[in-house]
Short mmCIF file of C-alpha atoms in Angstrom, two decimals:
data_model
loop_
_atom_site.label_atom_id
_atom_site.label_comp_id
_atom_site.label_asym_id
_atom_site.label_seq_id
_atom_site.Cartn_x
_atom_site.Cartn_y
_atom_site.Cartn_z
CA MET F 3 -31.98 8.17 2.37
CA LYS F 4 -28.94 6.47 3.76
CA SER F 5 -25.55 7.03 2.26
CA SER F 6 -23.74 3.96 0.86
CA LYS F 7 -21.09 4.23 3.63
CA THR F 8 -23.77 3.86 6.33
CA LYS F 9 -25.36 0.88 4.47
CA MET F 10 -22.02 -0.79 4.22
CA GLU F 11 -21.20 -0.14 7.89
CA SER F 12 -24.53 -1.63 8.99
CA LEU F 13 -23.86 -5.10 7.51
CA PRO F 14 -23.86 -7.92 10.04
CA PHE F 15 -20.45 -9.29 11.11
CA GLU F 16 -21.10 -12.58 9.45
CA ILE F 17 -21.56 -10.93 6.06
CA TYR F 18 -18.22 -9.19 6.44
CA MET F 19 -16.58 -12.44 7.35
CA LYS F 20 -17.93 -14.21 4.26
CA ILE F 21 -16.63 -11.38 2.04
CA PHE F 22 -13.22 -11.03 3.83
CA CYS F 23 -12.65 -14.84 3.68
CA LEU F 24 -12.27 -14.29 -0.11
CA LEU F 25 -9.41 -11.85 0.28
CA ASP F 26 -5.71 -12.70 0.25
CA TYR F 27 -3.41 -11.30 2.88
CA GLN F 28 -2.40 -8.15 1.00
CA HIS F 29 -6.00 -7.17 0.33
CA LEU F 30 -7.03 -8.02 3.87
CA ALA F 31 -4.28 -5.70 5.14
CA VAL F 32 -5.54 -2.92 2.86
CA ALA F 33 -9.17 -3.61 4.12
CA GLN F 34 -7.94 -2.85 7.62
CA GLN F 35 -7.14 0.75 6.69
CA VAL F 36 -10.66 1.57 5.36
CA SER F 37 -12.56 2.05 8.63
CA ARG F 38 -12.48 1.05 12.38
CA ARG F 39 -15.26 -1.51 11.63
CA TRP F 40 -13.23 -3.01 8.75
CA LYS F 41 -10.09 -3.03 10.81
CA PHE F 42 -11.92 -4.90 13.52
CA VAL F 43 -13.28 -7.54 11.15
CA ALA F 44 -10.20 -7.86 9.00
CA SER F 45 -8.10 -8.44 12.20
CA ASP F 46 -10.24 -11.48 13.14
CA ASP F 47 -8.08 -14.48 14.16
CA ALA F 48 -10.13 -16.93 12.16
CA LEU F 49 -9.36 -15.03 8.91
CA TRP F 50 -5.62 -15.06 9.51
CA SER F 51 -5.66 -18.56 10.73
CA ASN F 52 -7.29 -19.69 7.53
CA LEU F 53 -4.88 -17.72 5.46
CA PHE F 54 -1.91 -19.30 7.38
CA LYS F 55 -3.32 -22.77 6.73
CA LYS F 56 -3.99 -22.12 3.11
CA ARG F 57 -0.38 -20.93 2.58
CA TRP F 58 1.74 -23.17 4.81
CA GLY F 59 -0.62 -26.07 5.61
CA GLY F 60 -2.32 -27.47 8.71
CA ASP F 61 0.90 -29.09 10.11
CA HIS F 62 2.67 -25.69 10.10
CA ALA F 63 -0.33 -24.00 11.59
CA ALA F 64 -0.44 -26.53 14.44
CA PHE F 65 3.31 -25.95 15.09
CA TYR F 66 3.21 -22.12 14.85
CA ALA F 67 -0.08 -21.53 16.62
CA PRO F 68 0.04 -18.29 18.46
CA MET F 69 0.75 -18.33 22.25
CA GLY F 70 -0.07 -15.75 24.84
CA SER F 71 -1.03 -12.37 23.49
CA LYS F 72 0.10 -12.98 19.94
CA SER F 73 -2.54 -13.30 17.17
CA TRP F 74 -2.70 -15.33 13.99
CA LYS F 75 -2.18 -12.08 12.06
CA HIS F 76 1.17 -11.57 13.89
CA VAL F 77 2.18 -15.26 13.31
CA TYR F 78 1.28 -14.85 9.65
CA GLU F 79 3.39 -11.68 9.31
CA VAL F 80 6.46 -13.22 11.10
CA GLN F 81 6.23 -16.40 8.98
CA ASP F 82 5.88 -14.32 5.72
CA ARG F 83 8.90 -12.16 6.72
CA CYS F 84 10.90 -15.33 7.36
CA ASP F 85 10.07 -16.59 3.87
CA ARG F 86 11.12 -13.32 2.30
CA ILE F 87 14.24 -12.43 4.14
CA GLY F 88 15.25 -15.59 6.05
CA VAL F 89 15.52 -16.29 9.77
CA GLY F 90 19.05 -14.92 10.48
CA LEU F 91 19.85 -11.44 11.79
CA LYS F 92 19.06 -8.95 9.03
CA ILE F 93 18.70 -5.26 8.50
CA ILE F 94 15.88 -4.54 6.14
CA ARG F 95 14.64 -1.40 4.43
CA GLU F 96 11.09 -0.74 3.80
CA GLY F 97 10.74 2.56 1.95
CA SER F 98 13.06 4.86 3.75
CA ASP F 99 12.70 3.02 7.09
CA TYR F 100 15.23 0.51 8.49
CA TYR F 101 14.54 -2.31 10.84
CA LEU F 102 16.64 -4.96 12.63
CA VAL F 103 14.98 -8.44 12.18
CA HIS F 104 15.80 -11.78 13.82
CA GLN F 105 13.88 -14.90 13.01
CA GLY F 106 11.20 -12.85 11.24
CA GLU F 107 10.43 -10.75 14.30
CA ILE F 108 11.22 -6.97 14.19
CA GLN F 109 13.58 -6.44 17.04
CA ARG F 110 14.26 -2.74 16.62
CA TYR F 111 13.21 0.23 14.49
CA LEU F 112 16.56 1.70 13.39
CA GLY F 113 15.04 4.92 11.99
CA SER F 114 14.52 6.53 8.65
CA ARG F 115 16.99 8.00 6.26
CA LYS F 116 14.86 11.18 6.19
CA ASN F 117 15.02 11.49 9.95
CA GLN F 118 18.75 10.65 9.87
CA GLU F 119 19.50 13.68 7.78
CA LYS F 120 17.59 15.98 10.34
CA VAL F 121 19.52 14.33 13.30
CA THR F 122 22.84 14.73 11.58
CA ALA F 123 22.17 18.48 10.92
CA HIS F 124 21.20 18.98 14.57
CA SER F 125 24.24 17.07 15.89
CA CYS F 126 26.47 19.82 14.49
CA HIS F 127 25.55 22.01 17.39
CA SER F 128 27.87 21.53 20.35
CA GLU F 129 26.42 20.82 23.71
CA PHE F 130 28.66 20.99 26.78
CA ASN F 131 28.27 19.51 30.24
CA PHE F 132 29.41 21.34 33.38
CA ASN F 133 33.05 20.24 32.86
CA GLY F 134 33.12 21.83 29.46
CA GLU F 135 33.14 18.48 27.67
CA SER F 136 30.94 17.98 24.66
CA SER F 137 29.67 14.50 25.71
CA LEU F 138 26.15 14.81 24.30
CA ALA F 139 27.47 16.09 20.96
CA GLU F 140 30.02 13.21 20.83
CA GLU F 141 27.31 10.66 21.71
CA ARG F 142 25.06 11.99 18.96
CA SER F 143 27.94 12.13 16.50
CA SER F 144 28.92 8.46 17.22
CA ARG F 145 25.22 7.49 17.13
CA GLY F 146 24.98 9.16 13.74
CA ILE F 147 27.93 7.25 12.48
CA LEU F 148 26.58 3.93 13.70
CA ASP F 149 23.18 4.66 12.08
CA LYS F 150 24.89 5.46 8.78
CA ILE F 151 26.76 2.19 8.92
CA LEU F 152 23.56 0.31 9.61
CA PHE F 153 21.70 2.17 6.79
CA PHE F 154 24.67 1.26 4.40
CA ILE F 155 24.50 -2.42 5.47
CA GLY F 156 20.73 -2.35 4.88
CA ASP F 157 21.23 -0.79 1.49
CA LEU F 158 23.73 -3.56 0.63
CA GLU F 159 21.40 -6.31 1.65
CA VAL F 160 18.52 -4.83 -0.41
CA ALA F 161 20.91 -4.48 -3.49
CA SER F 162 22.21 -8.01 -3.00
CA ALA F 163 18.62 -9.34 -2.82
CA GLU F 164 17.67 -7.43 -5.94
CA ALA F 165 20.69 -8.72 -7.76
CA LYS F 166 19.85 -12.36 -6.79
CA ARG F 167 16.30 -11.82 -8.10
CA SER F 168 17.47 -10.34 -11.39
CA ARG F 169 19.87 -13.36 -11.92
CA VAL F 170 17.11 -15.85 -11.34
CA ILE F 171 14.82 -14.25 -13.93
#
């Protein structure tokens, strides 16, 4: 007797597509985490293209159609991020992680507040070069200060966005 997992995994691709076409983008993203097979099917360009067209329309889909190695999933995520945070240069916080975002594209992972605490603790140890200067320790210290400033700006932007949302309601 086959287990339910094996029965589900043996479904034809077309059946998966019919089912996954009924999902919204959040549930489709969750479905990608179930198994390798589901990730493969839920990443299908046709699914994400349809989601994009449903949300933003065919004209936008024609304008934003992916080029090169980009997928419809990537285009959808970028457009969604633009809608949520705007197209300017932003520092966003997702959980304890911070990202630098420009025009909806994540430009750089700035780090995590959890990791920052570990780095700051390690940067207290002095490291000297052959001239007796503590260049590495100074570099880590200044990097730590810059990261704290970026994290602070990210926290301000999140608080500002939350304040705006609460005023609207």
